[in-house]
Short mmCIF file of C-alpha atoms in Angstrom, two decimals:
data_model
loop_
_atom_site.label_atom_id
_atom_site.label_comp_id
_atom_site.label_asym_id
_atom_site.label_seq_id
_atom_site.Cartn_x
_atom_site.Cartn_y
_atom_site.Cartn_z
CA UNK A 1 -0.07 -0.08 -0.10
CA UNK A 2 1.70 3.54 -1.04
CA UNK A 3 1.25 6.23 1.25
CA UNK A 4 2.60 9.98 1.14
CA UNK A 5 6.16 9.55 2.52
CA UNK A 6 7.24 11.05 5.88
CA UNK A 7 10.01 13.30 4.11
CA UNK A 8 7.11 14.77 1.22
CA UNK A 9 5.25 15.64 4.22
CA UNK A 10 7.81 16.68 6.91
CA UNK A 11 11.24 16.87 5.80
CA UNK A 12 10.63 18.68 2.47
CA UNK A 13 7.87 20.57 4.08
CA UNK A 14 10.29 21.83 6.40
CA UNK A 15 13.14 21.83 3.81
CA UNK A 16 10.86 24.58 1.41
CA UNK A 17 9.38 26.75 4.27
CA UNK A 18 12.52 27.65 6.98
CA UNK A 19 15.55 27.33 4.58
CA UNK A 20 16.04 29.06 1.52
CA UNK A 21 15.90 32.44 3.24
CA UNK A 22 12.05 32.91 2.66
CA UNK A 23 11.69 33.77 6.47
CA UNK A 24 14.63 35.05 8.59
CA UNK A 25 12.81 35.42 12.02
CA UNK A 26 9.83 35.61 13.65
CA UNK A 27 7.66 38.78 13.19
CA UNK A 28 7.67 41.14 16.48
CA UNK A 29 6.31 44.31 16.81
CA UNK A 30 8.01 46.84 17.75
CA UNK A 31 5.48 48.17 20.11
CA UNK A 32 5.88 44.53 22.19
CA UNK A 33 6.21 45.38 25.76
CA UNK A 34 9.72 44.72 26.68
CA UNK A 35 9.11 41.61 29.25
CA UNK A 36 6.25 39.83 26.51
CA UNK A 37 6.94 36.87 24.90
CA UNK A 38 7.83 36.86 20.88
CA UNK A 39 4.59 36.23 19.13
CA UNK A 40 4.90 33.41 16.46
CA UNK A 41 2.97 34.30 13.32
CA UNK A 42 1.14 31.18 12.50
CA UNK A 43 -0.98 33.50 9.61
CA UNK A 44 1.87 34.92 8.18
CA UNK A 45 4.17 31.51 7.99
CA UNK A 46 1.05 29.85 6.93
CA UNK A 47 0.33 32.69 3.53
CA UNK A 48 3.68 31.81 2.51
CA UNK A 49 3.85 28.41 2.74
CA UNK A 50 0.53 28.66 0.72
CA UNK A 51 2.13 30.86 -1.96
CA UNK A 52 5.19 27.92 -2.18
CA UNK A 53 2.73 25.33 -2.52
CA UNK A 54 0.82 27.46 -5.36
CA UNK A 55 3.65 27.46 -7.47
CA UNK A 56 4.17 23.93 -6.69
CA UNK A 57 0.62 23.00 -8.17
CA UNK A 58 1.43 25.01 -11.19
CA UNK A 59 4.68 22.88 -11.77
CA UNK A 60 2.77 19.48 -10.99
CA UNK A 61 -0.59 21.01 -13.63
CA UNK A 62 2.48 21.82 -16.47
CA UNK A 63 3.83 17.84 -15.87
CA UNK A 64 0.76 16.15 -15.98
CA UNK A 65 -1.75 18.52 -17.19
CA UNK A 66 -3.53 17.47 -13.52
CA UNK A 67 -5.06 19.67 -11.27
CA UNK A 68 -4.97 18.37 -7.09
CA UNK A 69 -8.34 18.06 -5.93
CA UNK A 70 -9.50 18.19 -2.49
CA UNK A 71 -13.41 16.77 -1.69
CA UNK A 72 -14.33 17.82 1.89
CA UNK A 73 -17.55 16.37 3.57
CA UNK A 74 -19.28 18.39 6.02
CA UNK A 75 -22.42 16.27 7.64
CA UNK A 76 -25.03 18.48 9.44
CA UNK A 77 -25.33 22.36 9.66
CA UNK A 78 -22.99 23.14 12.61
CA UNK A 79 -22.32 26.91 12.13
CA UNK A 80 -18.49 26.92 13.15
CA UNK A 81 -18.02 24.17 10.99
CA UNK A 82 -19.67 25.60 8.29
CA UNK A 83 -17.90 28.61 8.31
CA UNK A 84 -13.90 26.61 8.88
CA UNK A 85 -15.00 24.20 5.98
CA UNK A 86 -15.38 27.25 3.59
CA UNK A 87 -12.41 28.59 4.78
CA UNK A 88 -10.87 25.39 3.16
CA UNK A 89 -12.90 25.49 0.53
CA UNK A 90 -11.08 29.32 -0.03
CA UNK A 91 -7.46 28.42 0.57
CA UNK A 92 -7.67 25.54 -2.10
CA UNK A 93 -8.81 27.32 -4.75
CA UNK A 94 -6.04 30.17 -3.84
CA UNK A 95 -3.60 27.30 -4.45
CA UNK A 96 -4.47 26.39 -7.64
CA UNK A 97 -6.09 23.54 -6.35
CA UNK A 98 -9.77 22.13 -7.09
CA UNK A 99 -12.33 21.75 -3.92
CA UNK A 100 -15.26 19.19 -4.34
CA UNK A 101 -17.68 20.67 -1.66
CA UNK A 102 -20.55 17.79 0.12
CA UNK A 103 -23.14 19.46 2.56
CA UNK A 104 -24.90 16.62 3.71
CA UNK A 105 -27.94 16.93 5.81
CA UNK A 106 -27.70 15.92 9.55
CA UNK A 107 -30.33 12.91 8.97
CA UNK A 108 -27.60 11.38 6.91
CA UNK A 109 -27.06 7.30 7.65
CA UNK A 110 -23.78 5.75 8.22
CA UNK A 111 -24.09 3.85 4.99
CA UNK A 112 -25.14 6.96 3.25
CA UNK A 113 -22.24 8.87 4.12
CA UNK A 114 -19.81 5.30 3.50
CA UNK A 115 -21.74 5.14 -0.57
CA UNK A 116 -19.91 8.90 -0.38
CA UNK A 117 -16.33 8.09 0.15
CA UNK A 118 -16.53 4.80 -1.50
CA UNK A 119 -17.24 6.94 -4.77
CA UNK A 120 -14.70 9.49 -4.29
CA UNK A 121 -12.12 6.66 -3.16
CA UNK A 122 -12.43 5.76 -6.68
CA UNK A 123 -12.88 8.95 -8.67
CA UNK A 124 -9.56 10.37 -10.01
CA UNK A 125 -10.43 13.91 -10.15
CA UNK A 126 -10.05 13.48 -6.02
CA UNK A 127 -6.68 13.13 -4.96
CA UNK A 128 -7.52 14.12 -1.11
CA UNK A 129 -10.53 13.40 1.20
CA UNK A 130 -11.67 15.17 4.17
CA UNK A 131 -14.71 14.50 6.41
CA UNK A 132 -15.01 16.97 9.00
CA UNK A 133 -15.20 16.56 12.63
CA UNK A 134 -16.91 16.04 14.89
CA UNK A 135 -19.91 14.00 13.14
CA UNK A 136 -23.66 14.07 14.12
CA UNK A 137 -24.96 11.17 16.70
CA UNK A 138 -25.45 7.69 15.09
CA UNK A 139 -22.10 8.22 12.81
CA UNK A 140 -19.13 6.32 14.25
CA UNK A 141 -15.96 8.68 13.42
CA UNK A 142 -13.26 5.48 13.44
CA UNK A 143 -15.13 3.54 11.17
CA UNK A 144 -15.93 6.69 8.71
CA UNK A 145 -12.49 7.89 9.05
CA UNK A 146 -10.96 4.07 8.01
CA UNK A 147 -13.25 4.70 5.17
CA UNK A 148 -10.89 6.48 3.20
CA UNK A 149 -7.80 4.87 1.44
CA UNK A 150 -5.16 5.84 2.97
CA UNK A 151 -3.52 7.27 0.21
CA UNK A 152 -6.27 9.98 0.13
CA UNK A 153 -6.47 9.83 3.97
CA UNK A 154 -5.03 13.78 3.91
CA UNK A 155 -5.66 14.01 7.31
CA UNK A 156 -3.54 11.08 8.24
CA UNK A 157 -6.29 10.22 10.88
CA UNK A 158 -6.78 6.86 9.63
CA UNK A 159 -5.08 3.56 11.19
CA UNK A 160 -2.62 2.90 8.55
CA UNK A 161 -1.15 6.39 8.76
CA UNK A 162 -1.55 7.04 12.46
CA UNK A 163 0.04 3.74 12.82
CA UNK A 164 3.02 4.42 10.04
CA UNK A 165 3.50 7.81 12.31
CA UNK A 166 3.60 5.59 15.46
CA UNK A 167 6.22 2.84 13.56
CA UNK A 168 8.48 5.60 11.95
CA UNK A 169 7.27 4.71 8.34
CA UNK A 170 6.43 6.89 5.72
CA UNK A 171 3.01 8.07 6.15
CA UNK A 172 0.26 11.17 5.66
CA UNK A 173 0.81 13.25 9.20
CA UNK A 174 -1.89 14.65 10.57
CA UNK A 175 -2.62 18.37 9.47
CA UNK A 176 -2.45 20.60 12.87
CA UNK A 177 0.64 18.44 14.51
CA UNK A 178 2.18 19.10 11.78
CA UNK A 179 1.89 22.46 11.51
CA UNK A 180 3.06 22.80 15.24
CA UNK A 181 6.00 21.16 14.39
CA UNK A 182 6.69 23.14 11.16
CA UNK A 183 6.64 26.46 13.47
CA UNK A 184 8.77 24.95 16.09
CA UNK A 185 11.62 23.88 13.44
CA UNK A 186 11.37 27.58 12.07
CA UNK A 187 11.18 29.52 15.67
CA UNK A 188 13.01 27.04 18.11
CA UNK A 189 15.19 24.48 15.99
CA UNK A 190 17.03 22.19 17.24
CA UNK A 191 15.29 20.47 19.64
CA UNK A 192 16.91 17.61 20.43
CA UNK A 193 17.06 16.89 24.86
CA UNK A 194 14.24 19.58 24.99
CA UNK A 195 11.64 18.59 27.75
CA UNK A 196 8.47 18.79 25.83
CA UNK A 197 4.64 18.43 27.25
CA UNK A 198 1.98 17.65 25.08
CA UNK A 199 -1.56 18.62 27.42
CA UNK A 200 -4.54 16.45 25.52
CA UNK A 201 -4.28 12.80 24.35
CA UNK A 202 -6.44 13.18 21.58
CA UNK A 203 -5.99 11.07 18.26
CA UNK A 204 -6.24 14.26 16.03
CA UNK A 205 -3.79 16.37 17.77
CA UNK A 206 -2.05 14.86 20.89
CA UNK A 207 -0.65 11.49 20.74
CA UNK A 208 0.68 12.17 16.60
CA UNK A 209 2.08 15.32 18.43
CA UNK A 210 4.10 13.23 21.05
CA UNK A 211 5.26 11.45 18.32
CA UNK A 212 6.78 14.09 16.00
CA UNK A 213 7.87 15.41 19.14
CA UNK A 214 9.85 12.33 19.92
CA UNK A 215 11.12 12.20 16.70
CA UNK A 216 12.82 15.59 16.92
CA UNK A 217 14.65 14.12 20.22
CA UNK A 218 12.86 15.46 22.80
CA UNK A 219 11.73 13.83 26.30
CA UNK A 220 7.66 13.65 25.60
CA UNK A 221 5.64 13.60 28.58
CA UNK A 222 1.69 13.47 27.42
CA UNK A 223 -0.77 15.32 30.12
CA UNK A 224 -4.54 14.05 30.23
CA UNK A 225 -7.64 14.38 32.33
CA UNK A 226 -6.03 11.78 34.40
CA UNK A 227 -2.34 13.24 35.26
CA UNK A 228 -2.38 14.60 38.86
CA UNK A 229 -0.38 17.85 38.71
CA UNK A 230 0.24 19.07 34.87
CA UNK A 231 0.54 22.44 36.29
CA UNK A 232 3.91 20.78 37.77
CA UNK A 233 4.84 19.27 34.75
CA UNK A 234 4.77 22.27 32.49
CA UNK A 235 6.85 24.14 34.78
CA UNK A 236 9.63 21.86 33.84
CA UNK A 237 9.40 22.06 30.26
CA UNK A 238 10.81 23.76 27.68
CA UNK A 239 8.16 23.13 25.18
CA UNK A 240 4.02 23.27 26.01
CA UNK A 241 2.21 22.20 23.37
CA UNK A 242 -1.94 22.61 24.54
CA UNK A 243 -4.83 20.57 22.72
CA UNK A 244 -7.52 20.41 25.48
CA UNK A 245 -10.34 22.00 23.94
CA UNK A 246 -10.85 23.77 27.25
CA UNK A 247 -10.47 27.78 27.26
CA UNK A 248 -7.94 29.14 29.08
CA UNK A 249 -7.02 26.38 30.99
CA UNK A 250 -3.28 27.02 31.12
CA UNK A 251 -2.42 29.81 33.52
CA UNK A 252 0.79 32.10 33.38
CA UNK A 253 2.69 30.64 36.47
CA UNK A 254 2.66 27.14 35.32
CA UNK A 255 4.83 28.16 32.23
CA UNK A 256 8.56 27.94 32.77
CA UNK A 257 10.18 31.40 32.16
CA UNK A 258 11.51 31.60 28.40
CA UNK A 259 9.72 27.61 27.26
CA UNK A 260 8.01 28.08 23.74
CA UNK A 261 4.12 27.66 24.02
CA UNK A 262 1.95 26.15 21.26
CA UNK A 263 -1.76 26.78 21.97
CA UNK A 264 -4.01 24.68 19.62
CA UNK A 265 -7.30 25.50 21.02
CA UNK A 266 -10.01 27.81 19.73
CA UNK A 267 -13.33 28.67 21.82
CA UNK A 268 -15.21 31.97 21.28
CA UNK A 269 -15.86 33.86 24.32
CA UNK A 270 -18.95 36.52 25.26
CA UNK A 271 -17.46 39.95 26.65
CA UNK A 272 -19.59 41.85 29.85
CA UNK A 273 -20.10 44.53 26.66
CA UNK A 274 -21.93 41.62 24.77
CA UNK A 275 -19.37 41.16 22.06
CA UNK A 276 -17.27 38.04 21.46
CA UNK A 277 -13.42 37.18 20.90
CA UNK A 278 -11.42 34.31 20.39
CA UNK A 279 -9.27 32.83 23.06
CA UNK A 280 -7.14 29.46 23.44
CA UNK A 281 -6.28 26.39 25.86
CA UNK A 282 -3.51 28.96 27.20
CA UNK A 283 -4.58 32.16 29.23
CA UNK A 284 -2.69 34.51 27.06
CA UNK A 285 -2.17 37.63 29.25
CA UNK A 286 -0.34 35.81 31.93
CA UNK A 287 1.05 33.32 29.51
CA UNK A 288 2.94 36.07 27.39
CA UNK A 289 4.67 37.60 30.25
CA UNK A 290 6.43 34.36 30.63
CA UNK A 291 6.95 32.28 28.00
CA UNK A 292 9.65 33.04 25.68
CA UNK A 293 7.73 32.47 22.38
CA UNK A 294 3.96 32.01 22.00
CA UNK A 295 1.33 31.41 19.43
CA UNK A 296 -1.09 33.52 19.49
CA UNK A 297 -5.42 32.94 19.05
CA UNK A 298 -6.38 33.93 16.71
CA UNK A 299 -3.39 33.78 14.19
CA UNK A 300 -1.34 30.90 15.26
CA UNK A 301 -1.57 27.41 14.65
CA UNK A 302 -5.10 27.39 12.71
CA UNK A 303 -3.70 28.91 9.93
CA UNK A 304 -1.09 26.49 9.60
CA UNK A 305 -3.28 23.50 9.75
CA UNK A 306 -5.56 24.37 6.72
CA UNK A 307 -1.81 25.38 4.66
CA UNK A 308 -0.55 21.58 6.18
CA UNK A 309 -4.05 19.96 4.64
CA UNK A 310 -2.73 21.67 1.49
CA UNK A 311 0.67 20.21 1.29
CA UNK A 312 -0.62 17.19 2.25
CA UNK A 313 -3.08 17.03 -0.74
CA UNK A 314 -0.29 17.67 -2.99
CA UNK A 315 1.71 15.58 -1.82
CA UNK A 316 -0.89 12.98 -2.38
CA UNK A 317 -1.30 13.54 -5.87
CA UNK A 318 2.05 13.13 -6.33
CA UNK A 319 1.96 9.77 -5.22
CA UNK A 320 -1.12 8.61 -6.86
CA UNK A 321 0.16 10.30 -10.34
CA UNK A 322 3.95 9.83 -10.34
CA UNK A 323 4.22 6.84 -7.66
CA UNK A 324 6.36 6.52 -4.43
CA UNK A 325 9.67 8.81 -4.13
CA UNK A 326 12.39 6.86 -4.73
#
């Protein structure tokens, strides 16, 4: 079974986006407080990634007269998911790829959903398939995700790609952890010997993020719902990646001075004046005073997730059309 190689999803991406003088350093505001952490500019990084991906898509078309196609499936009418899916479609078009949207009602049966995935699996115009999670009640996300053939599993969540990641074999890497790693490579550099804490053990982010950090030579700890004293673990960590879905869980005094903080979470809160704003899983106003580097919310990890989805789709198209790299 052929899947997109690890070095296509990671090493080549790092070489392309981190080297070559494209980015010479993190963007830091001149008005930033003297003792505040430097902000990790995920939005700018992702925009430059997308530009380079668009150039690669054009070169791919010149070679094969084929435009990579990404199919995104959304079941139900969750407003947040609808906005996110439409943004994915917009970014796909900006990168010069084709976007195929499948908006299904919440009443869709598992049999109907699996039938659609089966058709997409054999459609030569589709090189990547993504089913937006979470799914409505009654649909099994494990069964649905694993119905996507590994070659088109551009979210890297199927058991084949997840197993290959765990074993250090070629495979498609989940988009959000890959985006976090690319930011760490650019802003931190060599991570060998660093103490890293991943807060959250989901299959979507936490577990694959821990595997990626292990590959970088970090000493990795994973904190989860049963961890007794996550704050103490965080105070020892050089790198903290937080993906819990619990808004502002991590407080400033959890952060080791000078540590790098990657905040994957995003939640919308209502302010006393009735307006809303987005916050992460880290109490930013506190953590920014202790960290050395930190991702803002929004503008940090979110744009990187979509950029890595585009990169995975192009890599999948290369494998499906050109065969595995040798």
